[in-house]
Amino acid sequence: DAGVTQSPTHLIKTRGQQVTLRCSPKSGHDTVSWYQQALGQGPQFIFQYYEEEERQRGNFPDRFSGHQFPNYSSELNVNALLLGDSALYLCASSLDRVQEKLFFGSGTQLSVL
Amino acid sequence: RKEVEQDPGPFNVPEGATVAFNCTYSNSASQSFFWYRQDCRKEPKLLMSVYSSGNEDGRFTAQLNRASQYISLLIRDSKLSDSATYLCAVNEGRGSTLGRLYFGRGTQLTVWP
């Protein structure tokens, strides 16, 4: 039973570029949430996708956008990258949108130079 | 004011020691509480949920104090393998934020031989 998978594992971009991160949820899970974890900080909620729609959004600018596909996989897109976007991006899946037990992927480490 | 506050440590303890972490949360209506363990730049993994009656899992004991709005984690007989960052997480349980976790910044523990 595959857990949550994320790709790529590492990414280096320069300021102003755009990036797309991908996530496949744990088998049987239909809800995907994205978190940003800066060095020395706890994960911060970006948004949650359920039934292919953004259901909740944290305090992140519109440069952060996402998508969920019919197979429940998800993408996180960040436009006009800033140095401060450098972080570990974590995808978490759950059985449904009210399920509190989250399963995290191993994350994508994004470095913006 | 942050929703969840943790002492970042670091805590450096010898093997066999007992160590306790505390975490405070700001929303008195919060519904669910968790402790996660995170190894260096890897994904957070659920250690245990925290219930009002307190709960124990082997050497780990979690407590919730709703009146004072804090949760605690006690680790007895520390092992070298307990070295990690411990994150507390809170779910407010409201309609608009169901399934969304607020994390503390984590407390770093190092157990030395």
mmCIF file of C-alpha atoms in Angstrom:
data_model
loop_
_atom_site.group_PDB
_atom_site.id
_atom_site.type_symbol
_atom_site.label_atom_id
_atom_site.label_comp_id
_atom_site.label_asym_id
_atom_site.label_seq_id
_atom_site.Cartn_x
_atom_site.Cartn_y
_atom_site.Cartn_z
ATOM 1 C CA ASP A 1 0.000 0.000 0.000
ATOM 2 C CA ALA A 2 1.740 3.117 -1.219
ATOM 3 C CA GLY A 3 1.783 6.031 1.126
ATOM 4 C CA VAL A 4 1.750 9.661 0.092
ATOM 5 C CA THR A 5 4.245 10.280 -2.691
ATOM 6 C CA GLN A 6 5.657 13.618 -3.719
ATOM 7 C CA SER A 7 7.845 14.720 -6.590
ATOM 8 C CA PRO A 8 10.396 16.014 -7.089
ATOM 9 C CA THR A 9 12.293 15.538 -3.833
ATOM 10 C CA HIS A 10 14.530 18.542 -4.403
ATOM 11 C CA LEU A 11 14.268 21.548 -6.656
ATOM 12 C CA ILE A 12 16.394 24.629 -7.238
ATOM 13 C CA LYS A 13 14.873 27.680 -8.895
ATOM 14 C CA THR A 14 15.732 31.331 -9.283
ATOM 15 C CA ARG A 15 13.679 34.337 -8.283
ATOM 16 C CA GLY A 16 10.795 35.070 -10.587
ATOM 17 C CA GLN A 17 10.495 31.540 -11.901
ATOM 18 C CA GLN A 18 7.492 29.294 -11.555
ATOM 19 C CA VAL A 19 7.392 25.826 -9.991
ATOM 20 C CA THR A 20 4.981 22.896 -9.923
ATOM 21 C CA LEU A 21 5.064 20.281 -7.202
ATOM 22 C CA ARG A 22 3.144 17.023 -7.361
ATOM 23 C CA CYS A 23 1.486 14.749 -4.853
ATOM 24 C CA SER A 24 -0.269 11.409 -4.961
ATOM 25 C CA PRO A 25 -2.337 10.668 -1.866
ATOM 26 C CA LYS A 26 -2.373 7.467 0.096
ATOM 27 C CA SER A 27 -4.556 4.811 -1.463
ATOM 28 C CA GLY A 28 -8.186 5.354 -0.517
ATOM 29 C CA HIS A 29 -7.709 8.987 0.487
ATOM 30 C CA ASP A 30 -9.608 11.702 -1.337
ATOM 31 C CA THR A 31 -8.442 14.888 0.382
ATOM 32 C CA VAL A 32 -5.093 16.557 -0.115
ATOM 33 C CA SER A 33 -3.635 19.407 1.898
ATOM 34 C CA TRP A 34 -0.424 21.314 1.276
ATOM 35 C CA TYR A 35 1.832 22.737 3.959
ATOM 36 C CA GLN A 36 4.925 24.915 3.793
ATOM 37 C CA GLN A 37 7.642 24.383 6.370
ATOM 38 C CA ALA A 38 10.392 26.964 6.569
ATOM 39 C CA LEU A 39 13.619 26.071 8.348
ATOM 40 C CA GLY A 40 13.142 26.049 12.108
ATOM 41 C CA GLN A 41 9.377 26.493 11.864
ATOM 42 C CA GLY A 42 6.378 24.215 12.005
ATOM 43 C CA PRO A 43 4.355 23.395 8.896
ATOM 44 C CA GLN A 44 2.011 26.174 7.782
ATOM 45 C CA PHE A 45 -1.252 25.316 6.018
ATOM 46 C CA ILE A 46 -1.447 26.494 2.416
ATOM 47 C CA PHE A 47 -4.695 24.976 1.153
ATOM 48 C CA GLN A 48 -6.846 21.862 1.026
ATOM 49 C CA TYR A 49 -8.387 20.152 -1.987
ATOM 50 C CA TYR A 50 -11.422 17.911 -1.951
ATOM 51 C CA GLU A 51 -13.583 16.847 -4.884
ATOM 52 C CA GLU A 52 -11.264 18.785 -7.192
ATOM 53 C CA GLU A 53 -12.006 22.089 -5.479
ATOM 54 C CA GLU A 54 -10.063 24.277 -3.088
ATOM 55 C CA ARG A 55 -11.992 23.988 0.178
ATOM 56 C CA GLN A 56 -9.820 25.949 2.566
ATOM 57 C CA ARG A 57 -6.956 28.342 2.199
ATOM 58 C CA GLY A 58 -4.370 29.573 4.642
ATOM 59 C CA ASN A 59 -2.718 32.951 4.687
ATOM 60 C CA PHE A 60 -0.791 32.620 1.427
ATOM 61 C CA PRO A 61 -0.834 34.987 -1.567
ATOM 62 C CA ASP A 62 -2.465 34.214 -4.888
ATOM 63 C CA ARG A 63 0.951 33.262 -6.279
ATOM 64 C CA PHE A 64 0.235 29.928 -4.629
ATOM 65 C CA SER A 65 -2.348 27.928 -6.520
ATOM 66 C CA GLY A 66 -3.275 24.318 -6.824
ATOM 67 C CA HIS A 67 -5.252 21.686 -8.544
ATOM 68 C CA GLN A 68 -6.724 18.299 -7.780
ATOM 69 C CA PHE A 69 -7.313 15.715 -10.460
ATOM 70 C CA PRO A 70 -10.077 13.101 -10.704
ATOM 71 C CA ASN A 71 -7.682 10.449 -9.371
ATOM 72 C CA TYR A 72 -7.229 12.652 -6.238
ATOM 73 C CA SER A 73 -3.629 13.541 -7.033
ATOM 74 C CA SER A 74 -2.740 17.176 -6.657
ATOM 75 C CA GLU A 75 -0.363 19.878 -7.818
ATOM 76 C CA LEU A 76 0.918 22.961 -6.067
ATOM 77 C CA ASN A 77 2.001 25.840 -8.302
ATOM 78 C CA VAL A 78 3.979 28.832 -7.153
ATOM 79 C CA ASN A 79 4.492 31.768 -9.515
ATOM 80 C CA ALA A 80 6.986 34.609 -9.352
ATOM 81 C CA LEU A 81 9.161 32.830 -6.812
ATOM 82 C CA LEU A 82 10.693 34.817 -3.989
ATOM 83 C CA LEU A 83 13.702 33.943 -1.867
ATOM 84 C CA GLY A 84 11.305 33.528 1.048
ATOM 85 C CA ASP A 85 9.519 30.696 -0.743
ATOM 86 C CA SER A 86 12.485 28.453 -0.001
ATOM 87 C CA ALA A 87 11.079 25.736 2.236
ATOM 88 C CA LEU A 88 10.040 22.121 2.550
ATOM 89 C CA TYR A 89 6.656 21.660 0.905
ATOM 90 C CA LEU A 90 4.643 18.870 2.429
ATOM 91 C CA CYS A 91 1.611 17.182 1.007
ATOM 92 C CA ALA A 92 -0.778 15.447 3.379
ATOM 93 C CA SER A 93 -3.690 13.223 2.561
ATOM 94 C CA SER A 94 -6.656 12.157 4.624
ATOM 95 C CA LEU A 95 -9.656 9.927 4.248
ATOM 96 C CA ASP A 96 -12.015 12.883 3.951
ATOM 97 C CA ARG A 97 -11.917 16.597 4.499
ATOM 98 C CA VAL A 98 -12.916 16.434 8.142
ATOM 99 C CA GLN A 99 -10.482 13.675 8.995
ATOM 100 C CA GLU A 100 -7.862 14.988 11.346
ATOM 101 C CA LYS A 101 -5.421 12.136 10.954
ATOM 102 C CA LEU A 102 -3.047 13.288 8.251
ATOM 103 C CA PHE A 103 -0.490 11.198 6.411
ATOM 104 C CA PHE A 104 2.396 13.249 5.105
ATOM 105 C CA GLY A 105 4.582 12.692 2.090
ATOM 106 C CA SER A 106 8.328 13.076 2.424
ATOM 107 C CA GLY A 107 8.146 16.547 0.937
ATOM 108 C CA THR A 108 9.789 18.613 -1.765
ATOM 109 C CA GLN A 109 12.707 20.757 -0.681
ATOM 110 C CA LEU A 110 12.539 23.953 -2.750
ATOM 111 C CA SER A 111 15.479 26.327 -2.841
ATOM 112 C CA VAL A 112 15.057 29.718 -4.494
ATOM 113 C CA LEU A 113 18.295 31.478 -5.386
ATOM 114 C CA ARG B 1 -0.627 35.902 18.290
ATOM 115 C CA LYS B 2 0.223 32.436 17.018
ATOM 116 C CA GLU B 3 -2.393 29.737 17.316
ATOM 117 C CA VAL B 4 0.092 27.260 18.757
ATOM 118 C CA GLU B 5 3.223 28.044 20.766
ATOM 119 C CA GLN B 6 6.055 25.713 21.667
ATOM 120 C CA ASP B 7 9.390 26.136 23.364
ATOM 121 C CA PRO B 8 11.851 25.356 20.539
ATOM 122 C CA GLY B 9 14.475 24.025 22.949
ATOM 123 C CA PRO B 10 16.856 22.432 22.281
ATOM 124 C CA PHE B 11 16.505 19.862 25.018
ATOM 125 C CA ASN B 12 19.658 17.809 25.526
ATOM 126 C CA VAL B 13 19.197 14.867 27.885
ATOM 127 C CA PRO B 14 21.108 11.678 28.712
ATOM 128 C CA GLU B 15 19.770 8.260 27.887
ATOM 129 C CA GLY B 16 17.291 7.102 30.472
ATOM 130 C CA ALA B 17 16.159 10.597 31.405
ATOM 131 C CA THR B 18 12.568 11.761 31.562
ATOM 132 C CA VAL B 19 11.760 14.823 29.504
ATOM 133 C CA ALA B 20 8.565 16.831 29.127
ATOM 134 C CA PHE B 21 7.417 19.241 26.447
ATOM 135 C CA ASN B 22 4.572 21.705 26.665
ATOM 136 C CA CYS B 23 2.563 23.429 24.000
ATOM 137 C CA THR B 24 -0.066 26.148 24.364
ATOM 138 C CA TYR B 25 -2.909 26.979 22.004
ATOM 139 C CA SER B 26 -4.895 30.173 21.673
ATOM 140 C CA ASN B 27 -8.366 29.029 20.604
ATOM 141 C CA SER B 28 -10.305 27.701 23.554
ATOM 142 C CA ALA B 29 -12.753 26.033 21.174
ATOM 143 C CA SER B 30 -10.069 23.783 19.689
ATOM 144 C CA GLN B 31 -11.233 20.225 19.366
ATOM 145 C CA SER B 32 -8.374 17.884 18.572
ATOM 146 C CA PHE B 33 -4.768 17.734 19.578
ATOM 147 C CA PHE B 34 -1.789 15.776 18.365
ATOM 148 C CA TRP B 35 1.906 15.216 18.803
ATOM 149 C CA TYR B 36 3.995 14.583 15.702
ATOM 150 C CA ARG B 37 7.601 13.506 15.472
ATOM 151 C CA GLN B 38 9.827 14.861 12.728
ATOM 152 C CA ASP B 39 13.315 13.646 11.947
ATOM 153 C CA CYS B 40 15.704 16.020 10.276
ATOM 154 C CA ARG B 41 13.938 17.549 7.247
ATOM 155 C CA LYS B 42 11.736 14.517 6.796
ATOM 156 C CA GLU B 43 7.969 14.360 6.983
ATOM 157 C CA PRO B 44 6.128 14.676 10.290
ATOM 158 C CA LYS B 45 4.788 11.376 11.563
ATOM 159 C CA LEU B 46 1.890 11.121 13.973
ATOM 160 C CA LEU B 47 3.167 10.084 17.381
ATOM 161 C CA MET B 48 -0.086 10.191 19.273
ATOM 162 C CA SER B 49 -3.405 11.925 19.614
ATOM 163 C CA VAL B 50 -4.103 13.720 22.873
ATOM 164 C CA TYR B 51 -7.317 13.157 24.769
ATOM 165 C CA SER B 52 -8.838 14.966 27.722
ATOM 166 C CA SER B 53 -8.394 11.911 29.902
ATOM 167 C CA GLY B 54 -4.737 11.659 28.972
ATOM 168 C CA ASN B 55 -3.264 8.770 27.092
ATOM 169 C CA GLU B 56 -0.174 6.630 27.235
ATOM 170 C CA ASP B 57 1.687 4.664 24.629
ATOM 171 C CA GLY B 58 4.631 2.817 26.083
ATOM 172 C CA ARG B 59 7.168 5.378 27.267
ATOM 173 C CA PHE B 60 5.102 8.289 25.940
ATOM 174 C CA THR B 61 2.324 10.034 27.842
ATOM 175 C CA ALA B 62 0.230 12.889 26.486
ATOM 176 C CA GLN B 63 -1.972 15.167 28.549
ATOM 177 C CA LEU B 64 -4.467 17.881 27.707
ATOM 178 C CA ASN B 65 -5.367 20.731 30.021
ATOM 179 C CA ARG B 66 -8.321 22.573 28.502
ATOM 180 C CA ALA B 67 -8.614 25.080 31.335
ATOM 181 C CA SER B 68 -5.059 26.300 30.787
ATOM 182 C CA GLN B 69 -5.071 25.540 27.065
ATOM 183 C CA TYR B 70 -1.953 23.465 26.917
ATOM 184 C CA ILE B 71 -0.940 19.988 25.938
ATOM 185 C CA SER B 72 2.074 18.101 27.137
ATOM 186 C CA LEU B 73 4.191 15.168 26.104
ATOM 187 C CA LEU B 74 6.232 13.163 28.581
ATOM 188 C CA ILE B 75 8.930 10.782 27.435
ATOM 189 C CA ARG B 76 10.260 8.362 30.021
ATOM 190 C CA ASP B 77 13.487 6.353 29.812
ATOM 191 C CA SER B 78 14.739 8.337 26.808
ATOM 192 C CA LYS B 79 16.466 6.417 24.024
ATOM 193 C CA LEU B 80 18.992 7.671 21.514
ATOM 194 C CA SER B 81 16.379 6.999 18.853
ATOM 195 C CA ASP B 82 14.037 9.541 20.469
ATOM 196 C CA SER B 83 16.256 12.334 19.162
ATOM 197 C CA ALA B 84 14.009 14.329 16.823
ATOM 198 C CA THR B 85 11.816 17.411 16.667
ATOM 199 C CA TYR B 86 8.435 17.089 18.345
ATOM 200 C CA LEU B 87 5.603 19.118 16.876
ATOM 201 C CA CYS B 88 2.305 19.752 18.549
ATOM 202 C CA ALA B 89 -0.706 20.287 16.332
ATOM 203 C CA VAL B 90 -4.199 21.533 16.987
ATOM 204 C CA ASN B 91 -7.395 21.275 14.984
ATOM 205 C CA GLU B 92 -9.925 23.978 15.780
ATOM 206 C CA GLY B 93 -12.782 21.820 14.578
ATOM 207 C CA ARG B 94 -14.818 24.712 13.217
ATOM 208 C CA GLY B 95 -16.675 24.424 9.940
ATOM 209 C CA SER B 96 -14.335 26.717 8.078
ATOM 210 C CA THR B 97 -11.187 25.014 9.296
ATOM 211 C CA LEU B 98 -12.183 21.382 9.585
ATOM 212 C CA GLY B 99 -9.304 19.098 8.810
ATOM 213 C CA ARG B 100 -6.773 21.900 9.027
ATOM 214 C CA LEU B 101 -3.955 21.565 11.524
ATOM 215 C CA TYR B 102 -2.131 24.403 13.215
ATOM 216 C CA PHE B 103 1.391 23.378 14.149
ATOM 217 C CA GLY B 104 3.804 24.710 16.690
ATOM 218 C CA ARG B 105 7.345 25.390 15.568
ATOM 219 C CA GLY B 106 8.562 22.187 17.181
ATOM 220 C CA THR B 107 10.794 21.299 20.110
ATOM 221 C CA GLN B 108 14.154 19.761 19.326
ATOM 222 C CA LEU B 109 15.270 16.857 21.497
ATOM 223 C CA THR B 110 18.734 15.339 21.521
ATOM 224 C CA VAL B 111 19.374 12.269 23.655
ATOM 225 C CA TRP B 112 23.040 11.607 24.295
ATOM 226 C CA PRO B 113 24.680 8.347 25.423
#
